[in-house]
Amino acid sequence: TSLGLIELQDTSLEGGIPEALCDITSLYDLNIARAGLKGSIPECFGDLTSLTTLDLSGNGLAGRIPASLGNLRLLRSLK
């Protein structure tokens, strides 16, 4: 089995984005908008090459967007 979709928007997760998400290489849609997250986008997100949609909007993220996101050739929506 594989996991393709994670929707955790409008939750109160708090803390940083878990790097364990990078282990789910079959992921094509990740929505963690307005989840109370802080910190930066993990560099390993560039390994999620199946992603077509990534929504990180409405969080307290800071720092640079990792250059590795350029590896996401299938990405159609980034928020």
PDB file of N, CA and C in Angstrom:
ATOM      1  N   THR A   1       0.837  -1.192   0.000  1.00  0.00           N
ATOM      2  CA  THR A   1       0.000   0.000   0.000  1.00  0.00           C
ATOM      3  C   THR A   1       0.875   1.246   0.000  1.00  0.00           C
ATOM      4  N   SER A   2       0.287   2.329  -0.462  1.00  0.00           N
ATOM      5  CA  SER A   2       1.003   3.597  -0.463  1.00  0.00           C
ATOM      6  C   SER A   2       0.036   4.712  -0.089  1.00  0.00           C
ATOM      7  N   LEU A   3       0.578   5.760   0.436  1.00  0.00           N
ATOM      8  CA  LEU A   3      -0.204   6.906   0.865  1.00  0.00           C
ATOM      9  C   LEU A   3      -0.003   8.021  -0.141  1.00  0.00           C
ATOM     10  N   GLY A   4      -1.082   8.538  -0.705  1.00  0.00           N
ATOM     11  CA  GLY A   4      -0.964   9.566  -1.723  1.00  0.00           C
ATOM     12  C   GLY A   4      -1.430  10.934  -1.284  1.00  0.00           C
ATOM     13  N   LEU A   5      -2.329  10.998  -0.300  1.00  0.00           N
ATOM     14  CA  LEU A   5      -2.968  12.259   0.065  1.00  0.00           C
ATOM     15  C   LEU A   5      -2.937  12.442   1.581  1.00  0.00           C
ATOM     16  N   ILE A   6      -2.481  13.614   2.006  1.00  0.00           N
ATOM     17  CA  ILE A   6      -2.535  13.987   3.424  1.00  0.00           C
ATOM     18  C   ILE A   6      -3.169  15.367   3.509  1.00  0.00           C
ATOM     19  N   GLU A   7      -4.262  15.464   4.254  1.00  0.00           N
ATOM     20  CA  GLU A   7      -4.934  16.740   4.466  1.00  0.00           C
ATOM     21  C   GLU A   7      -5.035  16.996   5.961  1.00  0.00           C
ATOM     22  N   LEU A   8      -4.239  17.919   6.435  1.00  0.00           N
ATOM     23  CA  LEU A   8      -4.233  18.289   7.854  1.00  0.00           C
ATOM     24  C   LEU A   8      -4.481  19.785   8.030  1.00  0.00           C
ATOM     25  N   GLN A   9      -5.156  20.385   7.060  1.00  0.00           N
ATOM     26  CA  GLN A   9      -5.416  21.818   7.132  1.00  0.00           C
ATOM     27  C   GLN A   9      -6.357  22.143   8.292  1.00  0.00           C
ATOM     28  N   ASP A  10      -6.205  23.364   8.784  1.00  0.00           N
ATOM     29  CA  ASP A  10      -7.051  23.877   9.871  1.00  0.00           C
ATOM     30  C   ASP A  10      -6.954  23.037  11.136  1.00  0.00           C
ATOM     31  N   THR A  11      -5.763  22.567  11.443  1.00  0.00           N
ATOM     32  CA  THR A  11      -5.517  21.813  12.675  1.00  0.00           C
ATOM     33  C   THR A  11      -4.595  22.620  13.575  1.00  0.00           C
ATOM     34  N   SER A  12      -4.304  22.134  14.714  1.00  0.00           N
ATOM     35  CA  SER A  12      -3.396  22.792  15.659  1.00  0.00           C
ATOM     36  C   SER A  12      -2.209  21.877  15.929  1.00  0.00           C
ATOM     37  N   LEU A  13      -1.419  21.619  14.908  1.00  0.00           N
ATOM     38  CA  LEU A  13      -0.292  20.703  15.059  1.00  0.00           C
ATOM     39  C   LEU A  13       0.818  21.300  15.904  1.00  0.00           C
ATOM     40  N   GLU A  14       1.142  22.569  15.679  1.00  0.00           N
ATOM     41  CA  GLU A  14       2.216  23.276  16.383  1.00  0.00           C
ATOM     42  C   GLU A  14       3.580  22.662  16.095  1.00  0.00           C
ATOM     43  N   GLY A  15       4.612  23.452  16.238  1.00  0.00           N
ATOM     44  CA  GLY A  15       5.967  22.982  15.994  1.00  0.00           C
ATOM     45  C   GLY A  15       6.346  23.096  14.537  1.00  0.00           C
ATOM     46  N   GLY A  16       7.390  22.379  14.168  1.00  0.00           N
ATOM     47  CA  GLY A  16       7.885  22.406  12.804  1.00  0.00           C
ATOM     48  C   GLY A  16       7.241  21.339  11.933  1.00  0.00           C
ATOM     49  N   ILE A  17       7.523  21.440  10.645  1.00  0.00           N
ATOM     50  CA  ILE A  17       7.033  20.434   9.709  1.00  0.00           C
ATOM     51  C   ILE A  17       7.826  19.147   9.962  1.00  0.00           C
ATOM     52  N   PRO A  18       7.159  18.047  10.226  1.00  0.00           N
ATOM     53  CA  PRO A  18       7.869  16.790  10.498  1.00  0.00           C
ATOM     54  C   PRO A  18       8.624  16.289   9.256  1.00  0.00           C
ATOM     55  N   GLU A  19       9.917  16.072   9.396  1.00  0.00           N
ATOM     56  CA  GLU A  19      10.709  15.572   8.276  1.00  0.00           C
ATOM     57  C   GLU A  19      10.325  14.144   7.905  1.00  0.00           C
ATOM     58  N   ALA A  20       9.612  13.461   8.785  1.00  0.00           N
ATOM     59  CA  ALA A  20       9.150  12.103   8.473  1.00  0.00           C
ATOM     60  C   ALA A  20       8.226  12.094   7.258  1.00  0.00           C
ATOM     61  N   LEU A  21       7.599  13.233   6.955  1.00  0.00           N
ATOM     62  CA  LEU A  21       6.765  13.311   5.754  1.00  0.00           C
ATOM     63  C   LEU A  21       7.577  13.022   4.498  1.00  0.00           C
ATOM     64  N   CYS A  22       8.864  13.308   4.540  1.00  0.00           N
ATOM     65  CA  CYS A  22       9.740  13.080   3.387  1.00  0.00           C
ATOM     66  C   CYS A  22       9.912  11.602   3.065  1.00  0.00           C
ATOM     67  N   ASP A  23       9.563  10.739   3.988  1.00  0.00           N
ATOM     68  CA  ASP A  23       9.672   9.298   3.762  1.00  0.00           C
ATOM     69  C   ASP A  23       8.498   8.742   2.959  1.00  0.00           C
ATOM     70  N   ILE A  24       7.470   9.562   2.756  1.00  0.00           N
ATOM     71  CA  ILE A  24       6.269   9.102   2.044  1.00  0.00           C
ATOM     72  C   ILE A  24       6.418   9.515   0.576  1.00  0.00           C
ATOM     73  N   THR A  25       7.242   8.793  -0.140  1.00  0.00           N
ATOM     74  CA  THR A  25       7.591   9.189  -1.507  1.00  0.00           C
ATOM     75  C   THR A  25       6.442   9.039  -2.501  1.00  0.00           C
ATOM     76  N   SER A  26       5.390   8.327  -2.136  1.00  0.00           N
ATOM     77  CA  SER A  26       4.221   8.179  -3.015  1.00  0.00           C
ATOM     78  C   SER A  26       3.253   9.357  -2.887  1.00  0.00           C
ATOM     79  N   LEU A  27       3.534  10.285  -1.992  1.00  0.00           N
ATOM     80  CA  LEU A  27       2.649  11.409  -1.712  1.00  0.00           C
ATOM     81  C   LEU A  27       2.496  12.314  -2.934  1.00  0.00           C
ATOM     82  N   TYR A  28       1.251  12.557  -3.344  1.00  0.00           N
ATOM     83  CA  TYR A  28       1.006  13.456  -4.475  1.00  0.00           C
ATOM     84  C   TYR A  28       0.276  14.728  -4.058  1.00  0.00           C
ATOM     85  N   ASP A  29      -0.360  14.744  -2.887  1.00  0.00           N
ATOM     86  CA  ASP A  29      -1.085  15.925  -2.421  1.00  0.00           C
ATOM     87  C   ASP A  29      -0.849  16.081  -0.919  1.00  0.00           C
ATOM     88  N   LEU A  30      -0.238  17.183  -0.541  1.00  0.00           N
ATOM     89  CA  LEU A  30       0.035  17.471   0.874  1.00  0.00           C
ATOM     90  C   LEU A  30      -0.556  18.826   1.212  1.00  0.00           C
ATOM     91  N   ASN A  31      -1.555  18.836   2.072  1.00  0.00           N
ATOM     92  CA  ASN A  31      -2.212  20.068   2.481  1.00  0.00           C
ATOM     93  C   ASN A  31      -2.094  20.192   3.996  1.00  0.00           C
ATOM     94  N   ILE A  32      -1.194  21.067   4.419  1.00  0.00           N
ATOM     95  CA  ILE A  32      -1.048  21.352   5.854  1.00  0.00           C
ATOM     96  C   ILE A  32      -1.183  22.858   6.071  1.00  0.00           C
ATOM     97  N   ALA A  33      -2.158  23.443   5.377  1.00  0.00           N
ATOM     98  CA  ALA A  33      -2.437  24.876   5.493  1.00  0.00           C
ATOM     99  C   ALA A  33      -3.069  25.184   6.849  1.00  0.00           C
ATOM    100  N   ARG A  34      -2.724  26.342   7.389  1.00  0.00           N
ATOM    101  CA  ARG A  34      -3.323  26.826   8.644  1.00  0.00           C
ATOM    102  C   ARG A  34      -3.283  25.775   9.749  1.00  0.00           C
ATOM    103  N   ALA A  35      -2.113  25.152   9.907  1.00  0.00           N
ATOM    104  CA  ALA A  35      -1.970  24.074  10.890  1.00  0.00           C
ATOM    105  C   ALA A  35      -1.143  24.485  12.101  1.00  0.00           C
ATOM    106  N   GLY A  36      -0.809  25.761  12.210  1.00  0.00           N
ATOM    107  CA  GLY A  36      -0.051  26.225  13.367  1.00  0.00           C
ATOM    108  C   GLY A  36       1.427  25.881  13.326  1.00  0.00           C
ATOM    109  N   LEU A  37       1.942  25.589  12.138  1.00  0.00           N
ATOM    110  CA  LEU A  37       3.346  25.185  12.010  1.00  0.00           C
ATOM    111  C   LEU A  37       4.277  26.388  11.968  1.00  0.00           C
ATOM    112  N   LYS A  38       5.471  26.196  12.471  1.00  0.00           N
ATOM    113  CA  LYS A  38       6.504  27.237  12.483  1.00  0.00           C
ATOM    114  C   LYS A  38       7.800  26.632  11.962  1.00  0.00           C
ATOM    115  N   GLY A  39       8.799  27.467  11.753  1.00  0.00           N
ATOM    116  CA  GLY A  39      10.086  26.965  11.287  1.00  0.00           C
ATOM    117  C   GLY A  39      10.226  27.121   9.794  1.00  0.00           C
ATOM    118  N   SER A  40      10.962  26.207   9.191  1.00  0.00           N
ATOM    119  CA  SER A  40      11.243  26.297   7.758  1.00  0.00           C
ATOM    120  C   SER A  40      10.747  25.043   7.034  1.00  0.00           C
ATOM    121  N   ILE A  41      10.742  25.141   5.722  1.00  0.00           N
ATOM    122  CA  ILE A  41      10.365  23.996   4.887  1.00  0.00           C
ATOM    123  C   ILE A  41      11.568  23.055   4.824  1.00  0.00           C
ATOM    124  N   PRO A  42      11.392  21.800   5.157  1.00  0.00           N
ATOM    125  CA  PRO A  42      12.528  20.879   5.129  1.00  0.00           C
ATOM    126  C   PRO A  42      13.112  20.721   3.720  1.00  0.00           C
ATOM    127  N   GLU A  43      14.419  20.694   3.633  1.00  0.00           N
ATOM    128  CA  GLU A  43      15.118  20.499   2.360  1.00  0.00           C
ATOM    129  C   GLU A  43      14.690  19.186   1.693  1.00  0.00           C
ATOM    130  N   CYS A  44      14.387  18.189   2.500  1.00  0.00           N
ATOM    131  CA  CYS A  44      14.030  16.869   1.969  1.00  0.00           C
ATOM    132  C   CYS A  44      12.697  16.862   1.228  1.00  0.00           C
ATOM    133  N   PHE A  45      11.925  17.934   1.290  1.00  0.00           N
ATOM    134  CA  PHE A  45      10.675  17.991   0.523  1.00  0.00           C
ATOM    135  C   PHE A  45      10.959  17.841  -0.967  1.00  0.00           C
ATOM    136  N   GLY A  46      12.166  18.161  -1.391  1.00  0.00           N
ATOM    137  CA  GLY A  46      12.549  17.980  -2.784  1.00  0.00           C
ATOM    138  C   GLY A  46      12.597  16.523  -3.202  1.00  0.00           C
ATOM    139  N   ASP A  47      12.574  15.613  -2.233  1.00  0.00           N
ATOM    140  CA  ASP A  47      12.564  14.178  -2.526  1.00  0.00           C
ATOM    141  C   ASP A  47      11.153  13.652  -2.816  1.00  0.00           C
ATOM    142  N   LEU A  48      10.143  14.490  -2.583  1.00  0.00           N
ATOM    143  CA  LEU A  48       8.749  14.073  -2.787  1.00  0.00           C
ATOM    144  C   LEU A  48       8.364  14.307  -4.248  1.00  0.00           C
ATOM    145  N   THR A  49       9.007  13.589  -5.133  1.00  0.00           N
ATOM    146  CA  THR A  49       8.902  13.861  -6.564  1.00  0.00           C
ATOM    147  C   THR A  49       7.544  13.511  -7.171  1.00  0.00           C
ATOM    148  N   SER A  50       6.655  12.882  -6.423  1.00  0.00           N
ATOM    149  CA  SER A  50       5.305  12.604  -6.919  1.00  0.00           C
ATOM    150  C   SER A  50       4.331  13.733  -6.604  1.00  0.00           C
ATOM    151  N   LEU A  51       4.759  14.725  -5.819  1.00  0.00           N
ATOM    152  CA  LEU A  51       3.855  15.812  -5.414  1.00  0.00           C
ATOM    153  C   LEU A  51       3.343  16.596  -6.618  1.00  0.00           C
ATOM    154  N   THR A  52       2.027  16.787  -6.650  1.00  0.00           N
ATOM    155  CA  THR A  52       1.418  17.678  -7.624  1.00  0.00           C
ATOM    156  C   THR A  52       0.847  18.911  -6.935  1.00  0.00           C
ATOM    157  N   THR A  53       0.509  18.781  -5.644  1.00  0.00           N
ATOM    158  CA  THR A  53      -0.068  19.888  -4.880  1.00  0.00           C
ATOM    159  C   THR A  53       0.592  19.957  -3.517  1.00  0.00           C
ATOM    160  N   LEU A  54       1.053  21.161  -3.156  1.00  0.00           N
ATOM    161  CA  LEU A  54       1.661  21.406  -1.843  1.00  0.00           C
ATOM    162  C   LEU A  54       1.104  22.703  -1.299  1.00  0.00           C
ATOM    163  N   ASP A  55       0.359  22.628  -0.210  1.00  0.00           N
ATOM    164  CA  ASP A  55      -0.233  23.819   0.406  1.00  0.00           C
ATOM    165  C   ASP A  55       0.275  23.958   1.833  1.00  0.00           C
ATOM    166  N   LEU A  56       1.110  24.963   2.035  1.00  0.00           N
ATOM    167  CA  LEU A  56       1.678  25.275   3.351  1.00  0.00           C
ATOM    168  C   LEU A  56       1.195  26.636   3.844  1.00  0.00           C
ATOM    169  N   SER A  57       0.218  27.211   3.176  1.00  0.00           N
ATOM    170  CA  SER A  57      -0.216  28.578   3.459  1.00  0.00           C
ATOM    171  C   SER A  57      -0.809  28.721   4.861  1.00  0.00           C
ATOM    172  N   GLY A  58      -0.749  29.945   5.376  1.00  0.00           N
ATOM    173  CA  GLY A  58      -1.371  30.254   6.651  1.00  0.00           C
ATOM    174  C   GLY A  58      -0.648  29.740   7.872  1.00  0.00           C
ATOM    175  N   ASN A  59       0.593  29.335   7.715  1.00  0.00           N
ATOM    176  CA  ASN A  59       1.418  28.892   8.837  1.00  0.00           C
ATOM    177  C   ASN A  59       2.452  29.968   9.147  1.00  0.00           C
ATOM    178  N   GLY A  60       3.187  29.803  10.203  1.00  0.00           N
ATOM    179  CA  GLY A  60       4.230  30.746  10.588  1.00  0.00           C
ATOM    180  C   GLY A  60       5.597  30.335  10.087  1.00  0.00           C
ATOM    181  N   LEU A  61       5.675  29.890   8.847  1.00  0.00           N
ATOM    182  CA  LEU A  61       6.936  29.425   8.287  1.00  0.00           C
ATOM    183  C   LEU A  61       7.839  30.615   7.953  1.00  0.00           C
ATOM    184  N   ALA A  62       9.135  30.407   8.083  1.00  0.00           N
ATOM    185  CA  ALA A  62      10.113  31.465   7.820  1.00  0.00           C
ATOM    186  C   ALA A  62      11.308  30.860   7.104  1.00  0.00           C
ATOM    187  N   GLY A  63      12.157  31.709   6.596  1.00  0.00           N
ATOM    188  CA  GLY A  63      13.360  31.225   5.929  1.00  0.00           C
ATOM    189  C   GLY A  63      13.169  31.129   4.438  1.00  0.00           C
ATOM    190  N   ARG A  64      14.171  30.580   3.801  1.00  0.00           N
ATOM    191  CA  ARG A  64      14.167  30.454   2.344  1.00  0.00           C
ATOM    192  C   ARG A  64      13.397  29.220   1.896  1.00  0.00           C
ATOM    193  N   ILE A  65      12.894  29.314   0.683  1.00  0.00           N
ATOM    194  CA  ILE A  65      12.288  28.138   0.048  1.00  0.00           C
ATOM    195  C   ILE A  65      13.440  27.278  -0.439  1.00  0.00           C
ATOM    196  N   PRO A  66      13.490  26.020  -0.048  1.00  0.00           N
ATOM    197  CA  PRO A  66      14.615  25.162  -0.439  1.00  0.00           C
ATOM    198  C   PRO A  66      14.734  25.025  -1.957  1.00  0.00           C
ATOM    199  N   ALA A  67      15.939  25.125  -2.452  1.00  0.00           N
ATOM    200  CA  ALA A  67      16.193  24.951  -3.885  1.00  0.00           C
ATOM    201  C   ALA A  67      15.778  23.558  -4.342  1.00  0.00           C
ATOM    202  N   SER A  68      15.772  22.598  -3.436  1.00  0.00           N
ATOM    203  CA  SER A  68      15.410  21.222  -3.788  1.00  0.00           C
ATOM    204  C   SER A  68      13.971  21.110  -4.298  1.00  0.00           C
ATOM    205  N   LEU A  69      13.127  22.115  -4.000  1.00  0.00           N
ATOM    206  CA  LEU A  69      11.756  22.072  -4.513  1.00  0.00           C
ATOM    207  C   LEU A  69      11.746  22.138  -6.035  1.00  0.00           C
ATOM    208  N   GLY A  70      12.843  22.554  -6.620  1.00  0.00           N
ATOM    209  CA  GLY A  70      12.973  22.538  -8.070  1.00  0.00           C
ATOM    210  C   GLY A  70      12.961  21.136  -8.648  1.00  0.00           C
ATOM    211  N   ASN A  71      13.153  20.131  -7.803  1.00  0.00           N
ATOM    212  CA  ASN A  71      13.096  18.728  -8.233  1.00  0.00           C
ATOM    213  C   ASN A  71      11.668  18.242  -8.447  1.00  0.00           C
ATOM    214  N   LEU A  72      10.708  19.017  -8.000  1.00  0.00           N
ATOM    215  CA  LEU A  72       9.304  18.591  -8.037  1.00  0.00           C
ATOM    216  C   LEU A  72       8.701  18.908  -9.396  1.00  0.00           C
ATOM    217  N   ARG A  73       9.070  18.129 -10.381  1.00  0.00           N
ATOM    218  CA  ARG A  73       8.668  18.370 -11.776  1.00  0.00           C
ATOM    219  C   ARG A  73       7.175  18.214 -12.018  1.00  0.00           C
ATOM    220  N   LEU A  74       6.481  17.471 -11.179  1.00  0.00           N
ATOM    221  CA  LEU A  74       5.036  17.270 -11.342  1.00  0.00           C
ATOM    222  C   LEU A  74       4.213  18.293 -10.592  1.00  0.00           C
ATOM    223  N   LEU A  75       4.849  19.151  -9.791  1.00  0.00           N
ATOM    224  CA  LEU A  75       4.148  20.122  -8.946  1.00  0.00           C
ATOM    225  C   LEU A  75       3.379  21.111  -9.814  1.00  0.00           C
ATOM    226  N   ARG A  76       2.075  21.208  -9.561  1.00  0.00           N
ATOM    227  CA  ARG A  76       1.208  22.115 -10.307  1.00  0.00           C
ATOM    228  C   ARG A  76       0.669  23.233  -9.437  1.00  0.00           C
ATOM    229  N   SER A  77       0.646  23.025  -8.123  1.00  0.00           N
ATOM    230  CA  SER A  77       0.098  24.033  -7.220  1.00  0.00           C
ATOM    231  C   SER A  77       0.967  24.105  -5.975  1.00  0.00           C
ATOM    232  N   LEU A  78       1.471  25.316  -5.701  1.00  0.00           N
ATOM    233  CA  LEU A  78       2.298  25.572  -4.520  1.00  0.00           C
ATOM    234  C   LEU A  78       1.745  26.801  -3.830  1.00  0.00           C
ATOM    235  N   LYS A  79       1.305  26.634  -2.593  1.00  0.00           N
ATOM    236  CA  LYS A  79       0.770  27.751  -1.809  1.00  0.00           C
ATOM    237  C   LYS A  79       1.473  27.806  -0.488  1.00  0.00           C
TER     238      LYS A  79
END
